[in-house]
Coordinates of C-alpha atoms in Angstrom, one line a residue:
Chain K
M602 CA -25.3 -81.4 -29.0
S603 CA -27.3 -78.2 -29.0
K604 CA -25.4 -76.0 -26.6
I605 CA -25.1 -72.5 -27.9
A606 CA -22.1 -70.2 -27.5
L607 CA -21.5 -66.6 -28.4
K608 CA -17.9 -65.5 -29.0
N609 CA -16.9 -61.8 -29.1
I610 CA -20.1 -60.7 -30.7
E611 CA -20.1 -57.0 -31.7
K612 CA -22.7 -54.9 -33.5
S613 CA -23.1 -51.2 -34.4
F614 CA -26.1 -49.4 -35.7
N615 CA -25.3 -46.0 -37.4
K616 CA -21.9 -46.1 -35.9
V617 CA -23.3 -46.5 -32.4
K618 CA -22.0 -49.6 -30.7
V619 CA -25.0 -51.5 -29.3
L620 CA -23.2 -54.7 -28.5
K621 CA -19.7 -54.9 -27.2
N622 CA -17.8 -58.1 -26.9
I623 CA -20.7 -60.4 -26.0
N624 CA -19.5 -63.8 -24.7
F625 CA -21.6 -66.5 -23.0
E626 CA -22.6 -70.1 -23.3
V627 CA -25.8 -72.0 -22.8
P628 CA -25.3 -75.6 -22.0
E629 CA -27.7 -78.1 -23.6
G630 CA -31.1 -78.1 -22.0
K631 CA -30.5 -75.2 -19.7
V632 CA -32.2 -71.8 -19.4
V633 CA -30.1 -68.6 -19.6
S634 CA -31.7 -65.2 -19.1
L635 CA -30.5 -62.0 -20.7
L636 CA -31.5 -59.5 -18.1
G637 CA -31.3 -55.8 -18.5
P638 CA -33.2 -52.5 -18.8
S639 CA -34.8 -51.7 -22.2
G640 CA -32.4 -50.5 -24.8
C641 CA -29.5 -52.5 -23.3
G642 CA -29.1 -54.7 -26.4
K643 CA -30.7 -57.9 -25.1
T644 CA -33.2 -58.2 -27.9
T645 CA -30.6 -57.4 -30.5
T646 CA -28.5 -60.2 -29.0
L647 CA -31.4 -62.6 -29.4
K648 CA -32.0 -61.5 -33.0
I649 CA -28.4 -62.1 -33.7
I650 CA -28.7 -65.6 -32.3
A651 CA -31.8 -66.2 -34.4
G652 CA -30.1 -64.9 -37.5
L653 CA -32.4 -61.9 -38.0
I654 CA -29.5 -59.6 -37.6
F655 CA -25.9 -60.4 -38.6
P656 CA -23.1 -59.4 -36.2
D657 CA -20.2 -57.1 -37.3
N658 CA -17.7 -59.3 -35.5
G659 CA -17.7 -62.5 -33.6
E660 CA -19.0 -66.1 -34.0
I661 CA -22.0 -68.0 -32.9
F662 CA -21.7 -71.8 -32.3
L663 CA -24.4 -74.3 -32.1
G664 CA -22.9 -77.4 -30.7
D665 CA -19.4 -77.3 -32.4
K666 CA -20.6 -75.8 -35.6
A667 CA -20.3 -72.1 -36.4
I668 CA -23.7 -70.9 -37.5
T669 CA -22.9 -67.2 -37.9
D670 CA -23.6 -67.1 -41.6
V671 CA -26.5 -69.5 -41.7
P672 CA -29.6 -67.7 -42.8
V673 CA -32.5 -67.4 -40.4
E674 CA -34.8 -70.0 -42.0
K675 CA -32.1 -72.7 -41.8
R676 CA -30.7 -72.1 -38.3
G677 CA -32.8 -74.4 -36.2
T678 CA -33.4 -71.6 -33.7
V679 CA -36.8 -70.1 -33.2
I680 CA -38.0 -66.9 -31.5
V681 CA -41.2 -66.4 -29.6
F682 CA -41.8 -62.6 -29.8
Q683 CA -43.2 -60.4 -27.1
D684 CA -46.5 -59.8 -29.0
Y685 CA -46.8 -63.5 -30.1
L686 CA -47.3 -62.5 -33.8
L687 CA -49.8 -65.2 -34.5
F688 CA -50.7 -65.0 -38.2
P689 CA -54.2 -63.3 -38.1
H690 CA -55.5 -64.9 -41.3
L691 CA -54.7 -68.5 -40.2
N692 CA -56.5 -70.6 -37.6
V693 CA -54.7 -72.2 -34.6
E694 CA -54.1 -75.4 -36.4
D695 CA -52.5 -73.7 -39.5
N696 CA -50.5 -71.4 -37.3
I697 CA -48.9 -74.3 -35.4
G698 CA -48.4 -76.2 -38.6
F699 CA -47.0 -73.3 -40.5
G700 CA -43.3 -74.2 -40.0
L701 CA -43.9 -77.8 -40.9
K702 CA -45.9 -76.8 -44.0
M703 CA -43.0 -74.6 -45.1
A704 CA -40.7 -77.6 -44.6
K705 CA -43.0 -79.5 -47.0
L706 CA -44.1 -82.2 -44.6
K707 CA -47.0 -84.4 -45.4
K708 CA -50.4 -83.2 -44.2
K709 CA -50.9 -86.3 -42.1
N710 CA -47.6 -85.8 -40.3
I711 CA -48.3 -82.1 -39.7
N712 CA -51.7 -83.0 -38.1
I713 CA -50.1 -85.4 -35.8
Q714 CA -47.5 -82.9 -34.7
V715 CA -50.2 -80.1 -34.3
E716 CA -52.2 -82.4 -32.0
R717 CA -49.1 -83.2 -29.9
M718 CA -48.3 -79.5 -29.5
L719 CA -51.9 -78.6 -28.6
E720 CA -51.7 -81.3 -25.9
L721 CA -48.4 -80.0 -24.7
V722 CA -49.7 -76.5 -24.2
Q723 CA -53.0 -77.8 -22.8
L724 CA -55.2 -76.3 -25.5
K725 CA -56.7 -79.4 -27.1
G726 CA -59.7 -78.7 -29.4
Y727 CA -58.6 -75.2 -30.3
N728 CA -57.7 -76.3 -33.8
K729 CA -60.2 -74.2 -35.7
K730 CA -60.2 -71.0 -33.6
H731 CA -58.7 -67.8 -35.0
P732 CA -56.1 -65.8 -33.1
H733 CA -58.5 -62.9 -32.4
E734 CA -60.8 -65.3 -30.5
L735 CA -58.1 -66.2 -28.0
S736 CA -57.1 -64.6 -24.8
G737 CA -53.6 -63.2 -24.2
G738 CA -52.5 -66.3 -22.3
E739 CA -53.9 -68.6 -25.0
Q740 CA -52.2 -66.7 -27.7
Q741 CA -49.0 -66.9 -25.8
R742 CA -49.3 -70.7 -25.5
I743 CA -50.2 -71.1 -29.2
A744 CA -47.1 -69.0 -30.1
L745 CA -45.0 -71.3 -28.0
A746 CA -46.6 -74.4 -29.6
R747 CA -46.0 -73.0 -33.1
A748 CA -42.3 -72.4 -32.2
L749 CA -41.9 -75.8 -30.7
A750 CA -43.7 -77.6 -33.5
I751 CA -40.6 -77.4 -35.8
E752 CA -38.6 -79.0 -33.1
P753 CA -35.9 -76.3 -32.9
K754 CA -32.5 -76.9 -31.3
V755 CA -32.7 -73.6 -29.4
L756 CA -35.7 -71.8 -28.1
L757 CA -35.4 -68.0 -27.9
L758 CA -38.0 -66.1 -25.8
D759 CA -38.2 -62.4 -26.2
E760 CA -40.1 -61.0 -23.1
P761 CA -42.8 -63.6 -23.7
F762 CA -44.8 -62.9 -20.6
S763 CA -44.6 -59.1 -20.4
N764 CA -47.9 -58.5 -22.1
L765 CA -49.8 -60.6 -19.5
D766 CA -51.2 -59.5 -16.2
T767 CA -49.4 -60.6 -13.0
K768 CA -51.4 -63.7 -12.1
L769 CA -51.4 -65.0 -15.7
R770 CA -47.8 -64.2 -16.1
E771 CA -46.9 -66.5 -13.2
D772 CA -49.0 -69.3 -14.6
M773 CA -47.6 -69.0 -18.1
R774 CA -44.1 -68.9 -16.7
E775 CA -44.7 -72.2 -14.9
I776 CA -46.3 -73.8 -18.0
T777 CA -43.4 -72.7 -20.2
L778 CA -40.7 -73.8 -17.9
E779 CA -42.4 -77.2 -17.4
I780 CA -42.5 -77.7 -21.1
Q781 CA -38.9 -76.6 -21.3
R782 CA -37.9 -79.2 -18.8
K783 CA -40.0 -81.8 -20.4
L784 CA -38.4 -81.3 -23.8
N785 CA -35.0 -80.5 -22.4
I786 CA -34.6 -77.7 -24.9
T787 CA -31.8 -75.2 -24.7
T788 CA -33.5 -71.9 -24.0
I789 CA -32.5 -68.2 -23.9
L790 CA -35.0 -65.9 -22.2
V791 CA -34.8 -62.1 -22.6
T792 CA -36.5 -60.2 -19.9
H793 CA -36.3 -56.9 -17.9
D794 CA -38.1 -58.5 -15.0
K795 CA -35.5 -59.4 -12.4
E796 CA -37.8 -61.7 -10.5
E797 CA -38.7 -63.6 -13.6
A798 CA -35.0 -64.0 -14.4
L799 CA -34.1 -65.1 -10.9
M800 CA -36.9 -67.6 -10.7
S801 CA -36.7 -69.2 -14.2
S802 CA -33.0 -69.4 -15.1
D803 CA -30.1 -71.7 -14.5
K804 CA -27.8 -68.7 -15.3
I805 CA -28.3 -65.0 -15.8
A806 CA -26.3 -62.7 -18.0
I807 CA -26.9 -59.1 -16.9
M808 CA -26.6 -56.7 -19.8
L809 CA -26.1 -53.0 -19.3
K810 CA -25.4 -50.6 -22.2
G811 CA -24.5 -53.4 -24.6
E812 CA -22.2 -55.3 -22.4
I813 CA -22.6 -58.3 -20.2
K814 CA -21.6 -57.1 -16.8
Q815 CA -21.9 -60.3 -15.0
F816 CA -22.8 -63.9 -15.8
G817 CA -23.7 -66.4 -13.2
T818 CA -26.3 -68.3 -11.3
P819 CA -29.2 -66.3 -9.8
E820 CA -27.8 -66.8 -6.3
E821 CA -24.3 -65.6 -7.3
L822 CA -25.7 -62.4 -8.9
Y823 CA -28.0 -61.6 -6.0
E824 CA -25.7 -62.4 -3.2
N825 CA -22.4 -61.5 -4.8
P826 CA -22.7 -58.8 -7.4
N827 CA -19.5 -57.6 -8.9
S828 CA -20.5 -53.9 -9.0
I829 CA -22.9 -51.4 -7.4
E830 CA -24.7 -51.2 -10.7
I831 CA -25.6 -54.8 -10.7
A832 CA -26.5 -54.8 -7.0
D833 CA -28.8 -51.9 -7.6
F834 CA -30.4 -53.7 -10.5
F835 CA -31.9 -56.2 -8.1
G836 CA -33.3 -53.6 -5.9
K837 CA -32.0 -50.6 -3.9
K838 CA -29.4 -51.2 -1.3
N839 CA -27.7 -49.2 1.4
Y840 CA -24.1 -48.1 0.8
I841 CA -21.9 -46.7 3.6
S842 CA -18.3 -45.6 3.4
C843 CA -15.9 -47.9 5.1
N844 CA -12.4 -49.1 5.4
I845 CA -10.7 -52.3 6.6
A846 CA -7.5 -52.1 8.6
K847 CA -5.8 -54.8 10.5
H848 CA -8.7 -57.2 10.0
T849 CA -11.2 -54.8 11.4
F850 CA -14.1 -53.3 9.4
N851 CA -14.6 -49.7 10.3
S852 CA -17.5 -47.4 9.3
G853 CA -19.5 -44.6 10.8
L854 CA -22.2 -47.2 11.7
L855 CA -20.4 -50.2 13.1
S856 CA -17.1 -52.0 13.3
F857 CA -16.4 -55.6 13.6
P858 CA -13.5 -58.0 13.1
T859 CA -13.2 -59.6 9.6
K860 CA -10.9 -61.9 7.7
M861 CA -10.9 -59.7 4.6
E862 CA -7.8 -58.0 3.3
D863 CA -7.2 -54.3 4.1
I864 CA -9.0 -51.8 2.0
K865 CA -8.2 -48.1 2.3
K866 CA -11.5 -46.8 1.0
G867 CA -14.6 -48.7 0.1
K868 CA -18.4 -48.9 0.0
A869 CA -20.1 -51.5 2.1
M870 CA -23.4 -52.7 0.8
I871 CA -26.0 -53.6 3.3
K872 CA -29.2 -55.1 2.0
P873 CA -32.4 -53.6 3.4
E874 CA -33.5 -57.1 4.5
D875 CA -30.3 -57.6 6.5
I876 CA -31.3 -54.8 8.9
I877 CA -33.5 -55.9 11.7
I878 CA -35.4 -53.3 13.6
Y879 CA -36.2 -53.6 17.3
T880 CA -37.8 -51.4 19.8
E881 CA -35.5 -49.0 21.7
E882 CA -32.7 -50.3 23.9
I883 CA -32.4 -53.9 22.6
T884 CA -29.1 -53.2 20.8
D885 CA -26.5 -50.4 20.9
L886 CA -27.3 -49.0 17.5
R887 CA -30.0 -46.5 18.2
G888 CA -32.0 -44.5 15.7
V889 CA -35.3 -43.2 14.7
I890 CA -37.9 -44.0 11.9
L891 CA -38.0 -41.3 9.2
S892 CA -40.7 -42.8 7.0
S893 CA -42.6 -46.0 6.5
K894 CA -44.4 -47.5 3.6
Y895 CA -46.8 -50.3 4.0
G896 CA -46.5 -52.9 1.2
G897 CA -48.7 -55.7 2.4
Q898 CA -46.2 -58.6 2.8
R899 CA -43.5 -56.1 3.8
V900 CA -43.1 -52.7 5.4
Y901 CA -40.4 -50.4 3.9
Y902 CA -38.8 -48.0 6.3
T903 CA -36.2 -45.3 6.1
I904 CA -34.4 -44.9 9.4
L905 CA -31.7 -42.6 10.7
V906 CA -28.9 -44.2 12.7
N907 CA -25.8 -42.3 13.8
G908 CA -26.6 -39.6 11.2
I909 CA -26.8 -42.1 8.4
E910 CA -30.0 -42.7 6.5
L911 CA -30.7 -46.4 5.8
M912 CA -33.4 -48.4 4.1
A913 CA -34.8 -51.4 5.9
V914 CA -37.5 -53.9 5.2
S915 CA -39.3 -55.9 7.7
Q916 CA -42.3 -58.2 8.0
P917 CA -45.4 -56.6 9.5
F918 CA -45.5 -58.4 12.8
K919 CA -44.8 -55.1 14.4
I920 CA -45.3 -51.9 12.7
F921 CA -43.2 -48.9 13.8
K922 CA -44.5 -45.4 13.6
V923 CA -42.7 -42.4 12.0
G924 CA -40.7 -40.7 14.7
E925 CA -40.5 -43.8 16.9
K926 CA -37.2 -44.5 18.5
I927 CA -35.7 -47.8 17.6
S928 CA -32.6 -49.9 17.7
I929 CA -31.2 -52.1 14.9
D930 CA -29.1 -55.1 14.3
I931 CA -27.2 -55.7 11.1
N932 CA -26.4 -59.1 9.7
T933 CA -22.7 -58.5 9.1
D934 CA -22.2 -61.9 7.3
N935 CA -24.0 -60.6 4.3
I936 CA -22.1 -57.3 4.0
K937 CA -20.4 -57.0 0.7
I938 CA -17.6 -54.5 0.2
F939 CA -16.8 -52.7 -3.1
K940 CA -13.3 -51.2 -3.3
E941 CA -13.1 -47.5 -4.2
K942 CA -10.1 -45.9 -5.9
Chain J
M1227 CA -80.5 -35.5 -24.4
K1228 CA -79.5 -38.7 -26.1
E1229 CA -82.6 -38.7 -28.3
K1230 CA -81.9 -35.1 -29.3
T1231 CA -78.3 -35.9 -30.4
K1232 CA -79.6 -38.9 -32.3
L1233 CA -82.1 -36.6 -34.1
V1234 CA -79.4 -34.0 -34.9
Y1235 CA -77.2 -36.8 -36.2
K1236 CA -80.0 -38.2 -38.4
V1237 CA -80.7 -34.7 -39.8
I1238 CA -77.1 -34.1 -40.7
V1239 CA -76.7 -37.5 -42.3
G1240 CA -80.0 -36.9 -44.2
I1241 CA -78.7 -33.5 -45.5
F1242 CA -75.5 -35.1 -46.7
L1243 CA -77.3 -37.9 -48.4
C1244 CA -79.5 -35.4 -50.2
F1245 CA -76.5 -33.5 -51.5
L1246 CA -74.9 -36.7 -52.7
L1247 CA -78.0 -38.4 -54.1
L1248 CA -80.0 -35.6 -55.5
P1249 CA -77.6 -34.9 -58.5
L1250 CA -77.5 -38.6 -59.2
A1251 CA -81.3 -38.8 -59.2
V1252 CA -81.4 -35.9 -61.6
I1253 CA -79.0 -37.6 -63.9
F1254 CA -81.0 -40.8 -63.7
I1255 CA -84.3 -39.0 -64.6
W1256 CA -82.5 -37.0 -67.4
S1257 CA -81.4 -40.3 -69.0
F1258 CA -85.1 -41.0 -69.8
T1259 CA -86.1 -37.5 -70.6
K1260 CA -86.6 -35.9 -74.0
N1261 CA -86.8 -32.3 -72.7
W1262 CA -87.0 -30.7 -69.3
P1263 CA -87.8 -27.0 -69.6
W1264 CA -87.4 -24.7 -66.7
P1265 CA -89.3 -24.1 -64.3
K1266 CA -91.0 -27.6 -64.3
I1267 CA -90.0 -29.7 -61.3
L1268 CA -90.4 -33.0 -63.2
P1269 CA -90.2 -33.5 -67.0
E1270 CA -93.2 -34.4 -69.0
N1271 CA -91.8 -36.0 -72.1
F1272 CA -90.0 -39.3 -71.5
G1273 CA -88.2 -41.4 -74.0
L1274 CA -85.8 -44.3 -74.4
R1275 CA -83.7 -42.9 -77.2
G1276 CA -80.6 -42.6 -75.1
W1277 CA -80.8 -46.1 -73.7
L1278 CA -81.7 -47.7 -77.1
Y1279 CA -78.7 -46.0 -78.7
F1280 CA -76.5 -47.2 -75.9
I1281 CA -77.6 -50.8 -76.3
N1282 CA -77.4 -50.6 -80.1
P1283 CA -74.2 -52.5 -81.2
S1284 CA -73.5 -49.9 -84.0
S1285 CA -72.9 -47.2 -81.3
K1286 CA -70.1 -49.4 -80.0
S1287 CA -70.9 -48.2 -76.5
I1288 CA -70.9 -51.6 -74.8
S1289 CA -67.8 -52.9 -76.6
T1290 CA -66.0 -49.6 -75.6
L1291 CA -67.2 -50.1 -72.0
I1292 CA -65.8 -53.6 -71.9
F1293 CA -62.5 -52.4 -73.5
S1294 CA -62.3 -49.6 -71.0
I1295 CA -62.8 -52.0 -68.1
F1296 CA -60.1 -54.2 -69.5
L1297 CA -57.7 -51.3 -69.9
S1298 CA -58.3 -50.0 -66.4
F1299 CA -57.9 -53.5 -65.0
T1300 CA -54.6 -53.8 -66.8
V1301 CA -53.5 -50.4 -65.3
T1302 CA -54.6 -51.6 -61.9
V1303 CA -52.6 -54.8 -62.0
I1304 CA -49.5 -53.0 -63.2
T1305 CA -50.0 -50.3 -60.6
L1306 CA -50.2 -52.9 -57.8
G1307 CA -47.1 -54.7 -59.2
I1308 CA -45.1 -51.5 -58.9
T1309 CA -46.6 -50.1 -55.7
I1310 CA -46.5 -53.1 -53.4
P1311 CA -42.7 -53.3 -53.3
A1312 CA -42.4 -49.6 -53.5
A1313 CA -44.8 -49.0 -50.6
K1314 CA -43.0 -51.6 -48.5
A1315 CA -39.7 -49.9 -49.0
L1316 CA -41.1 -46.5 -48.2
A1317 CA -42.9 -47.7 -45.1
L1318 CA -40.3 -50.0 -43.6
Y1319 CA -36.8 -49.3 -44.8
R1320 CA -34.5 -46.4 -44.2
F1321 CA -32.4 -45.2 -47.1
K1322 CA -30.9 -42.1 -48.6
G1323 CA -33.1 -39.8 -50.5
K1324 CA -36.3 -41.3 -49.1
K1325 CA -38.0 -38.0 -48.5
L1326 CA -37.2 -36.8 -52.0
I1327 CA -38.6 -40.0 -53.6
E1328 CA -41.8 -39.6 -51.5
L1329 CA -42.2 -36.1 -52.7
L1330 CA -41.6 -37.1 -56.3
I1331 CA -44.2 -39.9 -56.1
F1332 CA -46.8 -37.4 -55.1
A1333 CA -45.8 -34.9 -57.7
P1334 CA -48.4 -36.0 -60.3
I1335 CA -51.1 -35.1 -57.8
I1336 CA -49.5 -31.7 -57.0
V1337 CA -48.4 -30.7 -60.5
P1338 CA -51.3 -30.5 -63.1
T1339 CA -51.3 -33.6 -65.2
V1340 CA -51.7 -31.6 -68.3
T1341 CA -48.2 -30.2 -68.1
V1342 CA -46.7 -33.6 -67.3
A1343 CA -48.7 -35.2 -70.1
M1344 CA -47.5 -32.7 -72.7
G1345 CA -43.9 -33.5 -72.1
I1346 CA -44.6 -37.2 -72.1
H1347 CA -46.5 -37.0 -75.3
L1348 CA -43.5 -35.7 -77.2
Q1349 CA -41.3 -38.4 -75.8
F1350 CA -43.9 -41.1 -76.6
I1351 CA -44.2 -39.9 -80.2
K1352 CA -40.4 -40.2 -80.5
I1353 CA -40.3 -43.7 -79.2
G1354 CA -43.5 -44.8 -80.9
L1355 CA -45.7 -45.3 -77.9
A1356 CA -48.2 -42.5 -78.8
N1357 CA -51.5 -43.8 -80.1
T1358 CA -50.9 -47.3 -78.7
F1359 CA -52.6 -49.3 -76.0
L1360 CA -49.3 -49.7 -74.1
G1361 CA -48.8 -45.9 -74.2
V1362 CA -52.2 -45.2 -72.7
V1363 CA -51.6 -47.9 -70.0
L1364 CA -48.2 -46.3 -69.1
V1365 CA -49.5 -42.8 -69.0
Q1366 CA -52.5 -43.8 -66.8
L1367 CA -50.0 -45.2 -64.3
I1368 CA -49.0 -41.7 -63.5
P1369 CA -52.1 -40.6 -61.6
C1370 CA -52.8 -44.1 -60.2
I1371 CA -49.5 -44.8 -58.5
P1372 CA -49.6 -42.0 -55.9
Y1373 CA -53.0 -43.1 -54.6
S1374 CA -52.0 -46.7 -54.5
I1375 CA -48.7 -46.0 -52.7
R1376 CA -50.4 -43.8 -50.2
I1377 CA -52.9 -46.6 -49.2
L1378 CA -50.4 -49.4 -49.3
K1379 CA -47.8 -47.5 -47.4
S1380 CA -50.0 -46.9 -44.4
V1381 CA -51.0 -50.6 -44.5
F1382 CA -47.4 -51.7 -44.4
E1383 CA -46.7 -49.2 -41.6
L1384 CA -49.5 -50.8 -39.7
I1385 CA -48.5 -54.4 -40.3
G1386 CA -44.7 -53.8 -39.9
E1387 CA -42.2 -56.4 -40.7
D1388 CA -42.6 -58.5 -37.7
M1389 CA -45.0 -61.0 -39.2
E1390 CA -42.5 -61.7 -42.0
L1391 CA -39.7 -62.1 -39.5
Q1392 CA -41.8 -64.5 -37.6
A1393 CA -42.5 -66.5 -40.7
K1394 CA -38.8 -66.6 -41.5
V1395 CA -37.9 -67.7 -38.0
L1396 CA -40.3 -70.6 -38.5
G1397 CA -38.4 -71.7 -41.6
A1398 CA -40.2 -70.0 -44.5
N1399 CA -38.0 -68.7 -47.3
S1400 CA -38.6 -65.3 -48.9
L1401 CA -41.1 -66.5 -51.6
Q1402 CA -43.0 -68.6 -49.1
T1403 CA -43.2 -65.7 -46.7
F1404 CA -44.7 -63.5 -49.4
I1405 CA -47.2 -66.0 -50.6
Y1406 CA -48.4 -67.3 -47.3
I1407 CA -48.0 -64.4 -45.0
T1408 CA -47.3 -60.9 -46.5
F1409 CA -49.8 -61.1 -49.4
P1410 CA -52.8 -62.5 -47.4
I1411 CA -52.3 -60.0 -44.6
L1412 CA -51.9 -57.2 -47.1
L1413 CA -54.8 -58.2 -49.3
P1414 CA -57.5 -55.9 -47.8
G1415 CA -55.1 -53.0 -48.4
V1416 CA -54.3 -54.3 -51.9
I1417 CA -58.0 -54.4 -52.7
S1418 CA -58.5 -50.8 -51.5
A1419 CA -55.5 -49.6 -53.5
G1420 CA -56.6 -51.6 -56.5
S1421 CA -60.2 -50.2 -56.5
M1422 CA -58.8 -46.7 -56.1
A1423 CA -56.4 -47.2 -59.1
F1424 CA -59.3 -48.7 -61.1
I1425 CA -61.5 -45.7 -60.6
V1426 CA -58.8 -43.2 -61.2
S1427 CA -57.8 -45.0 -64.4
F1428 CA -61.4 -45.5 -65.5
S1429 CA -62.2 -41.8 -65.2
Q1430 CA -59.1 -40.5 -67.0
Y1431 CA -60.2 -38.4 -70.0
F1432 CA -57.5 -36.0 -70.9
L1433 CA -54.5 -38.3 -70.6
T1434 CA -56.1 -41.0 -72.7
F1435 CA -57.2 -38.5 -75.3
L1436 CA -53.8 -37.0 -75.6
I1437 CA -51.7 -40.2 -75.6
G1438 CA -54.3 -42.4 -77.3
G1439 CA -54.6 -39.8 -80.0
G1440 CA -58.2 -40.8 -80.7
K1441 CA -57.2 -44.3 -81.6
I1442 CA -57.6 -45.7 -78.2
V1443 CA -61.2 -44.9 -77.2
T1444 CA -62.3 -45.4 -73.7
F1445 CA -65.7 -45.0 -72.1
S1446 CA -65.0 -41.6 -70.7
M1447 CA -64.0 -40.3 -74.1
L1448 CA -67.2 -41.6 -75.6
M1449 CA -69.2 -39.8 -73.0
F1450 CA -67.4 -36.5 -73.1
P1451 CA -68.7 -35.2 -76.5
Y1452 CA -72.3 -35.6 -75.5
I1453 CA -71.8 -33.7 -72.3
Q1454 CA -70.0 -31.0 -74.2
S1455 CA -72.5 -30.7 -77.0
G1456 CA -75.4 -30.4 -74.7
D1457 CA -77.2 -33.6 -75.5
R1458 CA -78.3 -34.0 -71.9
M1459 CA -80.1 -37.3 -72.5
M1460 CA -77.2 -39.1 -74.0
G1461 CA -74.8 -37.5 -71.5
S1462 CA -76.9 -38.7 -68.6
V1463 CA -77.2 -42.3 -70.0
Y1464 CA -73.4 -42.5 -70.2
S1465 CA -73.0 -41.0 -66.8
V1466 CA -75.4 -43.5 -65.2
V1467 CA -73.5 -46.4 -66.9
F1468 CA -70.3 -44.8 -65.7
I1469 CA -71.5 -44.6 -62.1
L1470 CA -73.0 -48.1 -62.2
T1471 CA -69.7 -49.6 -63.5
T1472 CA -67.5 -48.1 -60.8
L1473 CA -70.2 -48.8 -58.2
T1474 CA -70.5 -52.4 -59.2
F1475 CA -66.8 -52.8 -59.2
L1476 CA -66.6 -51.3 -55.6
I1477 CA -69.4 -53.5 -54.4
I1478 CA -67.9 -56.7 -55.8
V1479 CA -64.6 -55.8 -54.2
E1480 CA -66.2 -54.9 -50.9
K1481 CA -68.1 -58.2 -50.8
L1482 CA -65.0 -60.2 -51.7
T1483 CA -63.0 -58.5 -48.9
N1484 CA -65.8 -59.1 -46.4
K1485 CA -66.2 -62.7 -47.4
F1486 CA -62.6 -63.8 -47.2
Y1487 CA -60.8 -61.5 -44.8
K1488 CA -62.7 -59.1 -42.7
N1489 CA -63.6 -61.6 -40.0
K1490 CA -60.2 -63.1 -40.0
L1491 CA -58.4 -59.7 -39.7
K1492 CA -60.6 -58.1 -37.1
E1493 CA -57.6 -57.2 -35.0
H1494 CA -56.1 -55.3 -37.8
N1495 CA -58.5 -52.5 -38.0
Y1496 CA -57.6 -51.2 -41.4
V1497 CA -60.2 -53.1 -43.3

């Protein structure tokens, strides 16, 4: 069993609490992302799991065993760092075999494992090259191969793709996830890239200011965020004041019947993609385009409807001009309401 | 335009080289010269007295040279032993009083060595270290350590601790990490710091003279009386040997570094 669980982990540096009550669990063979802006404590959490930093409070379990006090070199977890950290004085072969050499394996067995790893990351024949001869993507793959060579129970990835350009990043992500699935290795991915987290994880833990604000599947987090903070983390949204009384949703923009309980005062979240823009006089909600930004696959508008400014996104079949009169429709099924005190 | 800047560049480099090499050339010529009266541009009477005396075993020049190299080598090894961990601590760790320690380490460069050495001499006489090999080695550490720490500290700052952490994550214990990762990556820096320490130690005159009390004779002590007494020929012979020794040492070190590490460490631009 190599599921990993964190229980009430806390950590302070110089009396500043950087981690507060961190709890989450990664089932065996699954990928969990720690997602958050820089400085939110996600890398610290990863280092605590790896044993590079010891927590002030709390326990870490690998399977059923507490590993909180196990030193880093005996943990069975391994980190791939953001800048790969390939040993510059060793060639690819010795880099990948490093962990095995430290474990005092026989040369013959090390060679077999190195070959296996090179095949896994699709870099056969790179044995004698030195790190400075490799491209960024190749370095990243060698770093991954080096980490996997020691057959760790848990793989920890610290922003492993952020130093690569967009196209390469996507390829590397695919390769990495494919290997992850093939080996069925429990993985924790630290990232600040929301798309990366959404696309590669079974579950995501959103960290803000040293706390896990929400833990759930990518769909749950995107469709059903538990706070405005988290909703905004996945992109800007529209919020309008509203209330619900007698099973009717009321706001300055629209009202419709709902099954939700009464709320005296709340904020209704409307995703920009849930607003559909039509030419004038198609619906009753009339407005005007304030600005538009052309983004290739999408066009981003701000529109003014009933004195309320809204953001909307649409595909560019029809491009509206600034100042053009329009009407809109709102997909009310996806409206999410946050209570206000 | 480009040609012009190239020419200017060449002229400047040429002038610098003249300033550096001309005095050396003069010394070299002097070492073969009996006398060189003003205003002659080149001397007329040449002789090998200086060199013959130097080679003659009864002058003990060569044995002193070898002893001196050995002494400076010892000082270098001890300096590195002290400064590698110290430089790491100063570069990577945060602790109380760090600024003060940094200041104190550079004190021997700021405060004249004479004043420091006087005090140390008294203490060394009391504990019986004066006039001994060990005493001289210890006192020569004083001017060597600041330079070595300076160099190694910047190397550690450049490398950081990440490589070591990575090695540990991969299952290396502390000793293995040092042998297989820290030391090899640090080696170019160690070599620079080591050559600096060697040269500083090799050229110490006053400290050796004071603490060695004339019993420990190094090469620079052998050379000094000749320069002082005005025997230009002898002084020049010793100077040439002195320069050749340090130069040879530097060249060997440079070649070794190139051979083993420069190519492999291209991305660390500190070589």
